Coordinates of C-alpha atoms in Angstrom, one line a residue:
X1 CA 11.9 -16.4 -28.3
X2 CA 9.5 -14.6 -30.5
X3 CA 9.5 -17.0 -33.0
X4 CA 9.2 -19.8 -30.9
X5 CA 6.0 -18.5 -29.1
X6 CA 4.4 -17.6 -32.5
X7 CA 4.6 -21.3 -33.4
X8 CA 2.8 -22.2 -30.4
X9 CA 0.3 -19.4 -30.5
X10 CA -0.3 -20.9 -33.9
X11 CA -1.3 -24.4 -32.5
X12 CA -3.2 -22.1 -29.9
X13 CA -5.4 -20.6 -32.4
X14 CA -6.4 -24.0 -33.4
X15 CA -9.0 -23.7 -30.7
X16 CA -12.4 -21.4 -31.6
X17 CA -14.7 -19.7 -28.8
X18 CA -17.8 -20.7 -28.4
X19 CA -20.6 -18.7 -27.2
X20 CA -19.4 -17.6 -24.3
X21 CA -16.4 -16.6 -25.2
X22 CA -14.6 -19.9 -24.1
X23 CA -12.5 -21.9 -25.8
X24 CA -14.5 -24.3 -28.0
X25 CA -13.5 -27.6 -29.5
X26 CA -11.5 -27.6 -32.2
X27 CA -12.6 -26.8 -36.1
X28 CA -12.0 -30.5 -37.2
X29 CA -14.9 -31.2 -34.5
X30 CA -17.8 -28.7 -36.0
X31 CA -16.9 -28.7 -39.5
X32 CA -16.9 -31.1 -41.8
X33 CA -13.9 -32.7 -43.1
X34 CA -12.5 -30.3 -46.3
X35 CA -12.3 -31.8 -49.5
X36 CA -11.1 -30.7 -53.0
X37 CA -9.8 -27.3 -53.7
X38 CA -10.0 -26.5 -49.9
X39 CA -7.4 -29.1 -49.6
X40 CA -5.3 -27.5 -51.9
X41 CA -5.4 -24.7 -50.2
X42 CA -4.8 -25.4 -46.3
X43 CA -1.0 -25.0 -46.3
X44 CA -1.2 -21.5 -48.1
X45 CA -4.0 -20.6 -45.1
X46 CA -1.8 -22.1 -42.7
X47 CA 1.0 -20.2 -43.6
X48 CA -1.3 -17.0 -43.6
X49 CA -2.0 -17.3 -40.1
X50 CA 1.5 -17.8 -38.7
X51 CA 2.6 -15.0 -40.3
X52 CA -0.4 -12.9 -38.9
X53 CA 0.4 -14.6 -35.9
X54 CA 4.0 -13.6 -35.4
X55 CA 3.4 -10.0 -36.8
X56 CA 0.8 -9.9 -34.1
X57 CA 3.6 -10.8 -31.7
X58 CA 5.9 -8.4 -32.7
X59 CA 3.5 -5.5 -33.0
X60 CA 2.6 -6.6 -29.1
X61 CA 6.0 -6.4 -28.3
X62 CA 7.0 -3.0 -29.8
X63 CA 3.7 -1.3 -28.4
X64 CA 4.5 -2.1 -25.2
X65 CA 8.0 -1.0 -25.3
X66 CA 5.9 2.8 -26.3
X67 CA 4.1 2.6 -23.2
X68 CA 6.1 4.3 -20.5
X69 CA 8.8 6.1 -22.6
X70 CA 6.5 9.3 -22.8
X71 CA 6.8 9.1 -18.9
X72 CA 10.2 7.9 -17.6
X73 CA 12.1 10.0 -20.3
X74 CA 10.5 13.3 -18.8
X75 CA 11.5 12.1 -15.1
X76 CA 15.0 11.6 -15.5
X77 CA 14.9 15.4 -17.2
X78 CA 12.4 16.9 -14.9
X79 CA 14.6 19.7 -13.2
X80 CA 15.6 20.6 -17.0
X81 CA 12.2 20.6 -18.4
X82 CA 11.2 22.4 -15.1
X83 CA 13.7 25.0 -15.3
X84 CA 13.2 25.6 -18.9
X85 CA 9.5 26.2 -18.6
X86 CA 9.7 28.0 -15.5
X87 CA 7.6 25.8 -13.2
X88 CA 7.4 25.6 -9.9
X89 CA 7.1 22.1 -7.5
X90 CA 3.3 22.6 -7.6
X91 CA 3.2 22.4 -11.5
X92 CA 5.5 19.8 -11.8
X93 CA 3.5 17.5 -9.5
X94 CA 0.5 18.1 -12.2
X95 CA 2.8 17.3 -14.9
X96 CA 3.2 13.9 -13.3
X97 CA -0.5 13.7 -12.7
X98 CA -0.9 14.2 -16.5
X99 CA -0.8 10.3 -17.3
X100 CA -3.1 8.2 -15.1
X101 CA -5.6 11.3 -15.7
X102 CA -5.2 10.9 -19.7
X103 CA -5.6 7.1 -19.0
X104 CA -8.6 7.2 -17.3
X105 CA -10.1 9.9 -19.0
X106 CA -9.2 8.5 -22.6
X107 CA -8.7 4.7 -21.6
X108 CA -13.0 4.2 -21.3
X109 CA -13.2 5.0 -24.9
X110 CA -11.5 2.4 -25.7
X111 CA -13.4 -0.5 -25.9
X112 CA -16.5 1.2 -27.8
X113 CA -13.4 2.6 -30.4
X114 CA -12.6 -1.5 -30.9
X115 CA -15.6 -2.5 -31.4
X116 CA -16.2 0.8 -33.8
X117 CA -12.9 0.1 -35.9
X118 CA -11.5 -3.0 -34.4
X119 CA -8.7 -3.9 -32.0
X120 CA -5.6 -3.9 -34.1
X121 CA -6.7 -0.3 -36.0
X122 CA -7.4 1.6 -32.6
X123 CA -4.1 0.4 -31.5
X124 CA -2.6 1.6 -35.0
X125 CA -3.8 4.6 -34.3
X126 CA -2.7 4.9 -31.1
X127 CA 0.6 5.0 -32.2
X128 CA 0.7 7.1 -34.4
X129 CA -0.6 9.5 -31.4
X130 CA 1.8 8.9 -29.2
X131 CA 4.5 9.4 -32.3
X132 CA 3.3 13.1 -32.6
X133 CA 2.7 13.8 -29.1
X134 CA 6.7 12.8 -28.9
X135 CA 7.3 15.0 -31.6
X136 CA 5.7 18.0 -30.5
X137 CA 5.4 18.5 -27.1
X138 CA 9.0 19.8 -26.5
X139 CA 8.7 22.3 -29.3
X140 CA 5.0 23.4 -29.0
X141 CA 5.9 26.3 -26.6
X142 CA 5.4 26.9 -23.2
X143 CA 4.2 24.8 -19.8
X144 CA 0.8 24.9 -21.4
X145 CA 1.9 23.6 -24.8
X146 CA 3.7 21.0 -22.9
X147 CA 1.0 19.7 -21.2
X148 CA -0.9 19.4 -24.8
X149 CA 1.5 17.6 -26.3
X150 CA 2.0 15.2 -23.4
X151 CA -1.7 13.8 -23.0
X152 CA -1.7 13.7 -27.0
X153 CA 1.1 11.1 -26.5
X154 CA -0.6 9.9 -23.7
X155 CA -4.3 9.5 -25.5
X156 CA -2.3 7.1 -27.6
X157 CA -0.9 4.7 -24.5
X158 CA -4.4 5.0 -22.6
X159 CA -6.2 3.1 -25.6
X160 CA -3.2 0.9 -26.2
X161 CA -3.0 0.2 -22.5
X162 CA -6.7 -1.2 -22.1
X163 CA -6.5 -3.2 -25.2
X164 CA -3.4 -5.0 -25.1
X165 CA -5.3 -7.4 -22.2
X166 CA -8.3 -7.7 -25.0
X167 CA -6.2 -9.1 -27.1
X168 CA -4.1 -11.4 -25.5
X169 CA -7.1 -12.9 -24.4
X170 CA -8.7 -13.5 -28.1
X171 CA -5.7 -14.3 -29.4
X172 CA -4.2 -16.0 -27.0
X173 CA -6.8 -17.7 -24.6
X174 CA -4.8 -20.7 -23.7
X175 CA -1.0 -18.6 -23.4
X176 CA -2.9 -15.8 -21.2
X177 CA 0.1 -15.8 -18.4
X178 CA 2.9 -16.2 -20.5
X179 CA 1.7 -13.5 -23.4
X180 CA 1.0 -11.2 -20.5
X181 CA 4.5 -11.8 -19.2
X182 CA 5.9 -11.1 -22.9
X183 CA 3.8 -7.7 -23.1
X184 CA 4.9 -6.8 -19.8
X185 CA 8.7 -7.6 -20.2
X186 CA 8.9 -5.5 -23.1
X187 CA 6.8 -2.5 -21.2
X188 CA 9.1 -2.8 -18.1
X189 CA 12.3 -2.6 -21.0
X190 CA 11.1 0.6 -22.9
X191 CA 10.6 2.1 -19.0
X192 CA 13.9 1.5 -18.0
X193 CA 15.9 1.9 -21.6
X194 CA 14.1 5.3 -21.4
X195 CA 15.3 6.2 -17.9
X196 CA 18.7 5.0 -18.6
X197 CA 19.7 6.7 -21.4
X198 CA 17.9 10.1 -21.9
X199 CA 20.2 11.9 -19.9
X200 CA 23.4 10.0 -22.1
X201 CA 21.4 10.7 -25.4
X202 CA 20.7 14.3 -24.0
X203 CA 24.2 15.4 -23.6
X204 CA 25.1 13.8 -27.2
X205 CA 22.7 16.0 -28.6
X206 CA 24.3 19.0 -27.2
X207 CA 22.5 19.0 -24.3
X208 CA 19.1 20.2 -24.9
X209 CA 16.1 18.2 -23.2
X210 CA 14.0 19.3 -26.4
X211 CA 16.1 16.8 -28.5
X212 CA 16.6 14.4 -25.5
X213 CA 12.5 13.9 -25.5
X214 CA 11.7 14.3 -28.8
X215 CA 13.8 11.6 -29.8
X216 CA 11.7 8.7 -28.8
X217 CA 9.1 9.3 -31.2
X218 CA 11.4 7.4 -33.3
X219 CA 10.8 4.1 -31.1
X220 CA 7.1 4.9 -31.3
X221 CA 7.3 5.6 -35.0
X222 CA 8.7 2.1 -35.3
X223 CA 5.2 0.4 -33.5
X224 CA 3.2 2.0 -36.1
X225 CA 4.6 -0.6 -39.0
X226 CA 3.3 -4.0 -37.9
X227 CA 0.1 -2.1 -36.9
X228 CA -0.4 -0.9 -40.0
X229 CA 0.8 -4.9 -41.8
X230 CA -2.2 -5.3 -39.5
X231 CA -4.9 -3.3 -40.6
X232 CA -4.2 -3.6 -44.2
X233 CA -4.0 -7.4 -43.9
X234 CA -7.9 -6.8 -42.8
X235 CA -8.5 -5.0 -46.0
X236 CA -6.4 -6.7 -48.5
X237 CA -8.6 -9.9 -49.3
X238 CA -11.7 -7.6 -49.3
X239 CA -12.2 -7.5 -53.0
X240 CA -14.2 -9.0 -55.9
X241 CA -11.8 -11.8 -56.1
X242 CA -11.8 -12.7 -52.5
X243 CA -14.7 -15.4 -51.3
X244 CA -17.0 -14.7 -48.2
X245 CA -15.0 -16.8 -45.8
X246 CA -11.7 -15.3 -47.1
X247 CA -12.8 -11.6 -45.8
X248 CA -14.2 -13.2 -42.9
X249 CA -10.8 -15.1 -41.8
X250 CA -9.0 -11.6 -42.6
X251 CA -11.6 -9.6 -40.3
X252 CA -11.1 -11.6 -37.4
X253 CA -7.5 -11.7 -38.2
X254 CA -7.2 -7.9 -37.5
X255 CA -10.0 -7.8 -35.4
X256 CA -8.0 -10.6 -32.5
X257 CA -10.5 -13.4 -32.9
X258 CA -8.9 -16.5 -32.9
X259 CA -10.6 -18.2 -36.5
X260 CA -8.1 -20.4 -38.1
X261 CA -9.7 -23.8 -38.9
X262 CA -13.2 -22.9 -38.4
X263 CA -15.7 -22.8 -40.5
X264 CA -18.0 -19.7 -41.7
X265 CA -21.3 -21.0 -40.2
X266 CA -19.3 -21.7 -36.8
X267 CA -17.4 -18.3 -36.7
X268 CA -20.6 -16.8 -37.5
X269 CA -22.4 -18.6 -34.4
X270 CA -20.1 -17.9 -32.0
X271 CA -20.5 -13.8 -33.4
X272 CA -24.2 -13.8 -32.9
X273 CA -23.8 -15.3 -29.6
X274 CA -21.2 -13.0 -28.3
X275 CA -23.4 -10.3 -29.6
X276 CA -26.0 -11.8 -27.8
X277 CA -24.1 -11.7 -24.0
X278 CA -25.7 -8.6 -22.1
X279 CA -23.2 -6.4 -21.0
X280 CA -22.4 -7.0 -17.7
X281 CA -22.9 -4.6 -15.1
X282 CA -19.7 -4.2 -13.8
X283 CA -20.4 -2.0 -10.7
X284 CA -22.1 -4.7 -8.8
X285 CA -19.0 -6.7 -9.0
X286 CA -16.6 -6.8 -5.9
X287 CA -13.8 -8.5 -7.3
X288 CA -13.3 -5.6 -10.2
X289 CA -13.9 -3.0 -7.7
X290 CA -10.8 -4.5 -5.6
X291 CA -9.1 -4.5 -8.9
X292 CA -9.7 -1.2 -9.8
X293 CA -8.9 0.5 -6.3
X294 CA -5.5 -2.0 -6.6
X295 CA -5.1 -1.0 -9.8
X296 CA -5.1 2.5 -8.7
X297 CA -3.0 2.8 -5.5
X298 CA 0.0 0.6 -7.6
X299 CA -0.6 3.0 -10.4
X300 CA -0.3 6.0 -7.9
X301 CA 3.1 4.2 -6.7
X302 CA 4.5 3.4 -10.2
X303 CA 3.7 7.4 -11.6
X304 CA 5.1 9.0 -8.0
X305 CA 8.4 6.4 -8.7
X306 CA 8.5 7.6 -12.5
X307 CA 8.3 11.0 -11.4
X308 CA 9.8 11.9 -8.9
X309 CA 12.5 9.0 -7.6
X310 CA 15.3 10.9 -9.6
X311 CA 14.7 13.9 -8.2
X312 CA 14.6 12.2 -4.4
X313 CA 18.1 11.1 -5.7
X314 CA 19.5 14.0 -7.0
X315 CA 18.3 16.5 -3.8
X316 CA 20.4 13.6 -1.8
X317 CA 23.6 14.4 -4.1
X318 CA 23.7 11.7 -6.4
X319 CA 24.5 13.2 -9.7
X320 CA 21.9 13.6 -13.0
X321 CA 23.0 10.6 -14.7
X322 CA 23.7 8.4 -11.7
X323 CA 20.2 9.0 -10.8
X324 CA 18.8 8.1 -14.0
X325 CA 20.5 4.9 -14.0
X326 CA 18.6 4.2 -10.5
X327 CA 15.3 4.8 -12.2
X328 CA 16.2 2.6 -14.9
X329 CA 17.2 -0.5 -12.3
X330 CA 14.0 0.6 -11.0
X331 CA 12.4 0.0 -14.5
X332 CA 14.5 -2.7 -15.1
X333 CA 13.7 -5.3 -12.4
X334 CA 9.9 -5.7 -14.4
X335 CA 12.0 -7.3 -17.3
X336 CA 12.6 -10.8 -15.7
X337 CA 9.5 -10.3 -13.3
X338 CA 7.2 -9.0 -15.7
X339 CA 7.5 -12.3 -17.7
X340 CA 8.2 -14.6 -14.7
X341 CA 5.1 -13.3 -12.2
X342 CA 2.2 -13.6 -14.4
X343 CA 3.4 -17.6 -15.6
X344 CA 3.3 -18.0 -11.4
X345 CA 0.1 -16.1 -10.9
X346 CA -2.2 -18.1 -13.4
X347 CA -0.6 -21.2 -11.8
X348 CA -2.1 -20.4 -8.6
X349 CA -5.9 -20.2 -7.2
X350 CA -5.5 -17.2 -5.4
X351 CA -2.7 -14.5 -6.2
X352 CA -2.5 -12.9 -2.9
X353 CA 0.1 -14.0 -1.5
X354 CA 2.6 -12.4 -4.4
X355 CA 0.3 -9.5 -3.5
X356 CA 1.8 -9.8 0.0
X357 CA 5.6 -10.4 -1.1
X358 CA 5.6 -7.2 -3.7
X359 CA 4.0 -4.9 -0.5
X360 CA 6.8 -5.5 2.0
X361 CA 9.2 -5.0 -0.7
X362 CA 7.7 -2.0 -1.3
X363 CA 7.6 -1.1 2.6
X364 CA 11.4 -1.9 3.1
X365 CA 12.1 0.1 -0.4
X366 CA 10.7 3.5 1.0
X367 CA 12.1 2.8 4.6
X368 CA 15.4 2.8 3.0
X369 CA 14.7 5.9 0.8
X370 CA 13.8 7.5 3.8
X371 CA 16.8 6.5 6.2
X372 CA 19.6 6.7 3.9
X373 CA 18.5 7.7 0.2
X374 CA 22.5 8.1 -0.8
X375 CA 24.0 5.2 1.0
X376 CA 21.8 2.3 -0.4
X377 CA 20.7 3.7 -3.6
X378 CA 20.9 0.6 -5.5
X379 CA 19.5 -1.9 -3.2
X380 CA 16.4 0.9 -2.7
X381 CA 16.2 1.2 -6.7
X382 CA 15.7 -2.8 -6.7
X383 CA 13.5 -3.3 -3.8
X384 CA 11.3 -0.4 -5.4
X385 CA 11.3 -2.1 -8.6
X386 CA 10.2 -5.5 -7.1
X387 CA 7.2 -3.8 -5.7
X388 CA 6.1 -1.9 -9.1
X389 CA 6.1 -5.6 -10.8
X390 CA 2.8 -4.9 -8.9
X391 CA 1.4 -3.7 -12.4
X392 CA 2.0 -7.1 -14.9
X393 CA 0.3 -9.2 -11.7
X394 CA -2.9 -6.4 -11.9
X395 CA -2.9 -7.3 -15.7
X396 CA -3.2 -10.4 -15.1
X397 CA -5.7 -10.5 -12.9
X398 CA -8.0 -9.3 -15.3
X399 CA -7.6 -11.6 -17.5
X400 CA -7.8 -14.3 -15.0
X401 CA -10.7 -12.8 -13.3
X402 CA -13.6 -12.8 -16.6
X403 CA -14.3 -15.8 -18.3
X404 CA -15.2 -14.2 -21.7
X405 CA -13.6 -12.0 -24.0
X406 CA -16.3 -9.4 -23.7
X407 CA -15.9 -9.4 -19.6
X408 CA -12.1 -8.8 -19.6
X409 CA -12.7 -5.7 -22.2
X410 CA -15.4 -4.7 -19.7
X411 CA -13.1 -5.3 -16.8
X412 CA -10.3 -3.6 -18.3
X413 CA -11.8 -0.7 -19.5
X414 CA -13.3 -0.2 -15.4
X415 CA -10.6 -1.5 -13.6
X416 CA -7.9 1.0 -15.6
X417 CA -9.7 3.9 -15.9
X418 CA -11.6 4.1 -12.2
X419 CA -7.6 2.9 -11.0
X420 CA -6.0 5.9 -12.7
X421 CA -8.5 8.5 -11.7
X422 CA -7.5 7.2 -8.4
X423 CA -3.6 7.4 -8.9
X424 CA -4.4 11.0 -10.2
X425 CA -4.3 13.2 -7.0
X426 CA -0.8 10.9 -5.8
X427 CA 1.6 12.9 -7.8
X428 CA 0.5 15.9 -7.4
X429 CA 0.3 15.5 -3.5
X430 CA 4.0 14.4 -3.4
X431 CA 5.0 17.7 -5.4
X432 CA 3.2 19.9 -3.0
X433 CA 4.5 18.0 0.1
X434 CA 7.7 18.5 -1.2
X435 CA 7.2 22.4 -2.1
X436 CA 6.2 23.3 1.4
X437 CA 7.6 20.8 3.6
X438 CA 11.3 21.5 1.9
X439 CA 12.2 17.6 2.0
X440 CA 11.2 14.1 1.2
X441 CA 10.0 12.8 4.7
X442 CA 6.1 13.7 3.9
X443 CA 6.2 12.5 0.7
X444 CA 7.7 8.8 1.3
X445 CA 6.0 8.3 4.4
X446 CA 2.9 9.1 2.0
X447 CA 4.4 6.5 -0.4
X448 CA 4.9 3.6 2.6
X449 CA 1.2 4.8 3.7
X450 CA -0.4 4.2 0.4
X451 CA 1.3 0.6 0.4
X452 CA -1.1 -1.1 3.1
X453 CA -4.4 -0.8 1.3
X454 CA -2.3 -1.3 -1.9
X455 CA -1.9 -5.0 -0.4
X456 CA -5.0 -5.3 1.1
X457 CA -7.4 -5.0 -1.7
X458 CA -4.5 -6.8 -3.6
X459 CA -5.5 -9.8 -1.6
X460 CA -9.3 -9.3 -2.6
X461 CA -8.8 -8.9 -6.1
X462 CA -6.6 -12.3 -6.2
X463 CA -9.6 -14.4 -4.9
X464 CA -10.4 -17.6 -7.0
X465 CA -13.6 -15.5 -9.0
X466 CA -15.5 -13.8 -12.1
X467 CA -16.9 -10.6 -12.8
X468 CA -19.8 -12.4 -14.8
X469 CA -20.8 -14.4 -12.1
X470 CA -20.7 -11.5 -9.2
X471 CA -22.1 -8.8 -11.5
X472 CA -25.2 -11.6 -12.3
X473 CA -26.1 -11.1 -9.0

């Protein structure tokens, strides 16, 4: 399938931007027809760019599959790590509070970092962060060292996060939905593979959680390759030898603007007048402040899920693995949605009516976790994991809802960090509900609470309209 869709991403980047950010007519248009030695040379160029444009594919694919491991690995082990560290159910809720603060705290850097070092390099790095926050964290010492390790790990996935939308849209302007749905299959798989089998890999390392969550900073040590192909394919025609347009073409290679077939002169328009656009100011927008605050309350329902929805199972008698097998059909259901949702959702004018469909799946999931957590596990697991598909339809959104590449890095950088300061306080109120109520009736009907507005600013966010032309205003 990869393949495939790097052939037609290929006949995709045919297509420039123009000033605004839009996609342009074609290079054949603007430039004039090449001649001579630039003849010679088109299939070697053409060749160039498929290859950068499949390894772009790939290093897509295995980022996302490092963006949830970090979290759904710890909450199948919870009560291990919890015991080991000696913490109580007030300390664990912070520990699940960890991520969406990391992501909004770290996750506004990272436009200004991309425009600093470029796109593909702050990803790169990001990486490599989350590969030693991995590493560490279970070895470091203590609940304090812990907590260190795990928003160094995080750090990584809060840049990666905002940018991944960034570059599907340079990249990828006209395949927006479907390379949303790619990038959000393969972040729905590492979630689930990593709720699956942690406990399994766990108990065939003899049983230690250390091991059991150190061991994904292999997966994550994998993402770093193509990143790096990346950044060094930015570099590598940079010397003497190379020509002007050569190191420009490499650049925006690694950089994720779309520059096959253009010409020098047009490339370097359509960088002057993106420069050029003010930047917008996003606060006087409605529809990103309805995608932030949806952004957050799904957030606040995907991180309480990942956290604490094996634990729910476990305190109802369903054994350690058994419970992690729920998460992971939990996880699991974004594979097929994750790719099929955001193909629907740029299909349609307004999105709020799969807005309305993921809520009352959500509503029925938590009804059933409440009345009879043992008895219908698995149809609770899937209903819950319908509802978190919730995030690839928010991701969409912002693409869909900024007309240039500069407003959806704007809108993603807002929309993700104000959402995950406001899925911060979630967690940590389910693991102090839980602490002194003694049950789970507080904390789900807290859940099934959170779900209403969830859907109602869902259906604001999905109207047919842009930041630019709301924050113009």
């Amino acid at each position: 399938m990869m393949g495939s869709m790097a052939s037609e991403e290929t006949r995709t980047l045919k297509s420039t931007t123009n000033g605004s950010g839009n996609v342009g007519s074609s290079a054949a248009n603007e430039a004039p027809a090449p001649t001579g030695k630039r003849t010679g040379k088109q299939p070697r160029e053409a060749s160039t760019h498929a290859w950068t444009t499949r390894l772009l594919v790939l290093g897509i694919v295995l980022a996302a599959l490092n963006l949830r491991p970090a979290i759904t690995s710890l909450g199948a082990l919870l009560e291990e790590v919890r015991d080991g560290l000696g913490m109580s159910g007030s300390v664990a809720g912070l520990l699940t509070s960890v991520p969406p603060l990391c992501f909004a705290v770290f996750g506004i850097m990272a436009p200004r970092l991309a425009r600093r070092f470029g796109p593909a390099a702050v990803v790169c790095a990001g990486m490599v962060l989350i590969t030693a926050g991995l590493l560490v964290r279970p070895y470091i010492g203590g609940t304090a060292g812990f907590l260190v390790g795990s928003a160094l790990a995080l750090m990584g996935i809060a840049v990666s996060n905002v940018l991944m939308p960034v570059i599907v849209k340079r990249w990828f302007p006209d395949r927006v939905g479907s390379m949303t749905g790619l990038y959000s299959m393969a972040l729905a798989l590492g979630t689930a593979s990593a709720a699956a089998v942690t406990v399994p890999i766990t108990d065939a390392l003899g049983g230690s959680w250390r091991s059991g969550l150190a061991v994904w900073a292999a997966l994550a040590a994998a993402a770093v390759l193509p990143w790096i192909a990346l950044v060094r394919h930015r570099e590598a025609p940079s010397g003497p030898e190379a020509s002007g347009e050569q190191r420009s073409r490499a650049r925006e290679a690694a950089d994720g603007t779309p520059a096959p077939g253009t010409s020098t002169e047009t490339r370097a328009r359509a960088r002057e007048a993106e420069q050029a656009q003010p930047v917008l100011r996003i606060t006087r927008s409605r529809t990103a402040w309805a995608l932030a605050v949806f952004f957050g309350l799904q957030a606040t329902a995907a991180y309480i899920t990942m956290g604490w929805m094996a634990q729910i199972f476990r305190d109802a008698g369903v054994s350690a693995g058994t419970a992690g097998l729920l998460l992971a059909v939990t996880m699991v259901m974004g594979v097929p949605l994750a790719f099929v949702i955001p193909r629907v959702a740029t299909r349609l004018p307004r999105q709020g009516p799969i807005v309305i469909a993921l809520g009352v799946c959500g509503l029925a999931g938590y009804a059933g976790l409440y009345l009879a957590p043992a008895g219908g596990a698995w149809a609770w697991a899937v209903l819950l994991g319908i509802a978190n598909c919730s995030f690839p339809l928010a991701l969409t959104m912002v693409g869909m809802r900024a007309r240039t590449g500069a407003g959806v890095a704007q809108l993603s950088a807002f929309a993700q960090s104000t959402g995950y300061l406001i899925s911060i306080p979630g967690p940590l109120l389910v693991g102090v509900l839980y602490q002194h109520s003694g049950g789970w009736g507080l904390p789900i009907a807290l859940m099934a609470g959170l779900m209403i507005p969830q859907m109602a600013v869902g259906v604001l966010a999905g109207r047919n309209r842009t930041v630019e032309d709301e924050a113009a205003r």
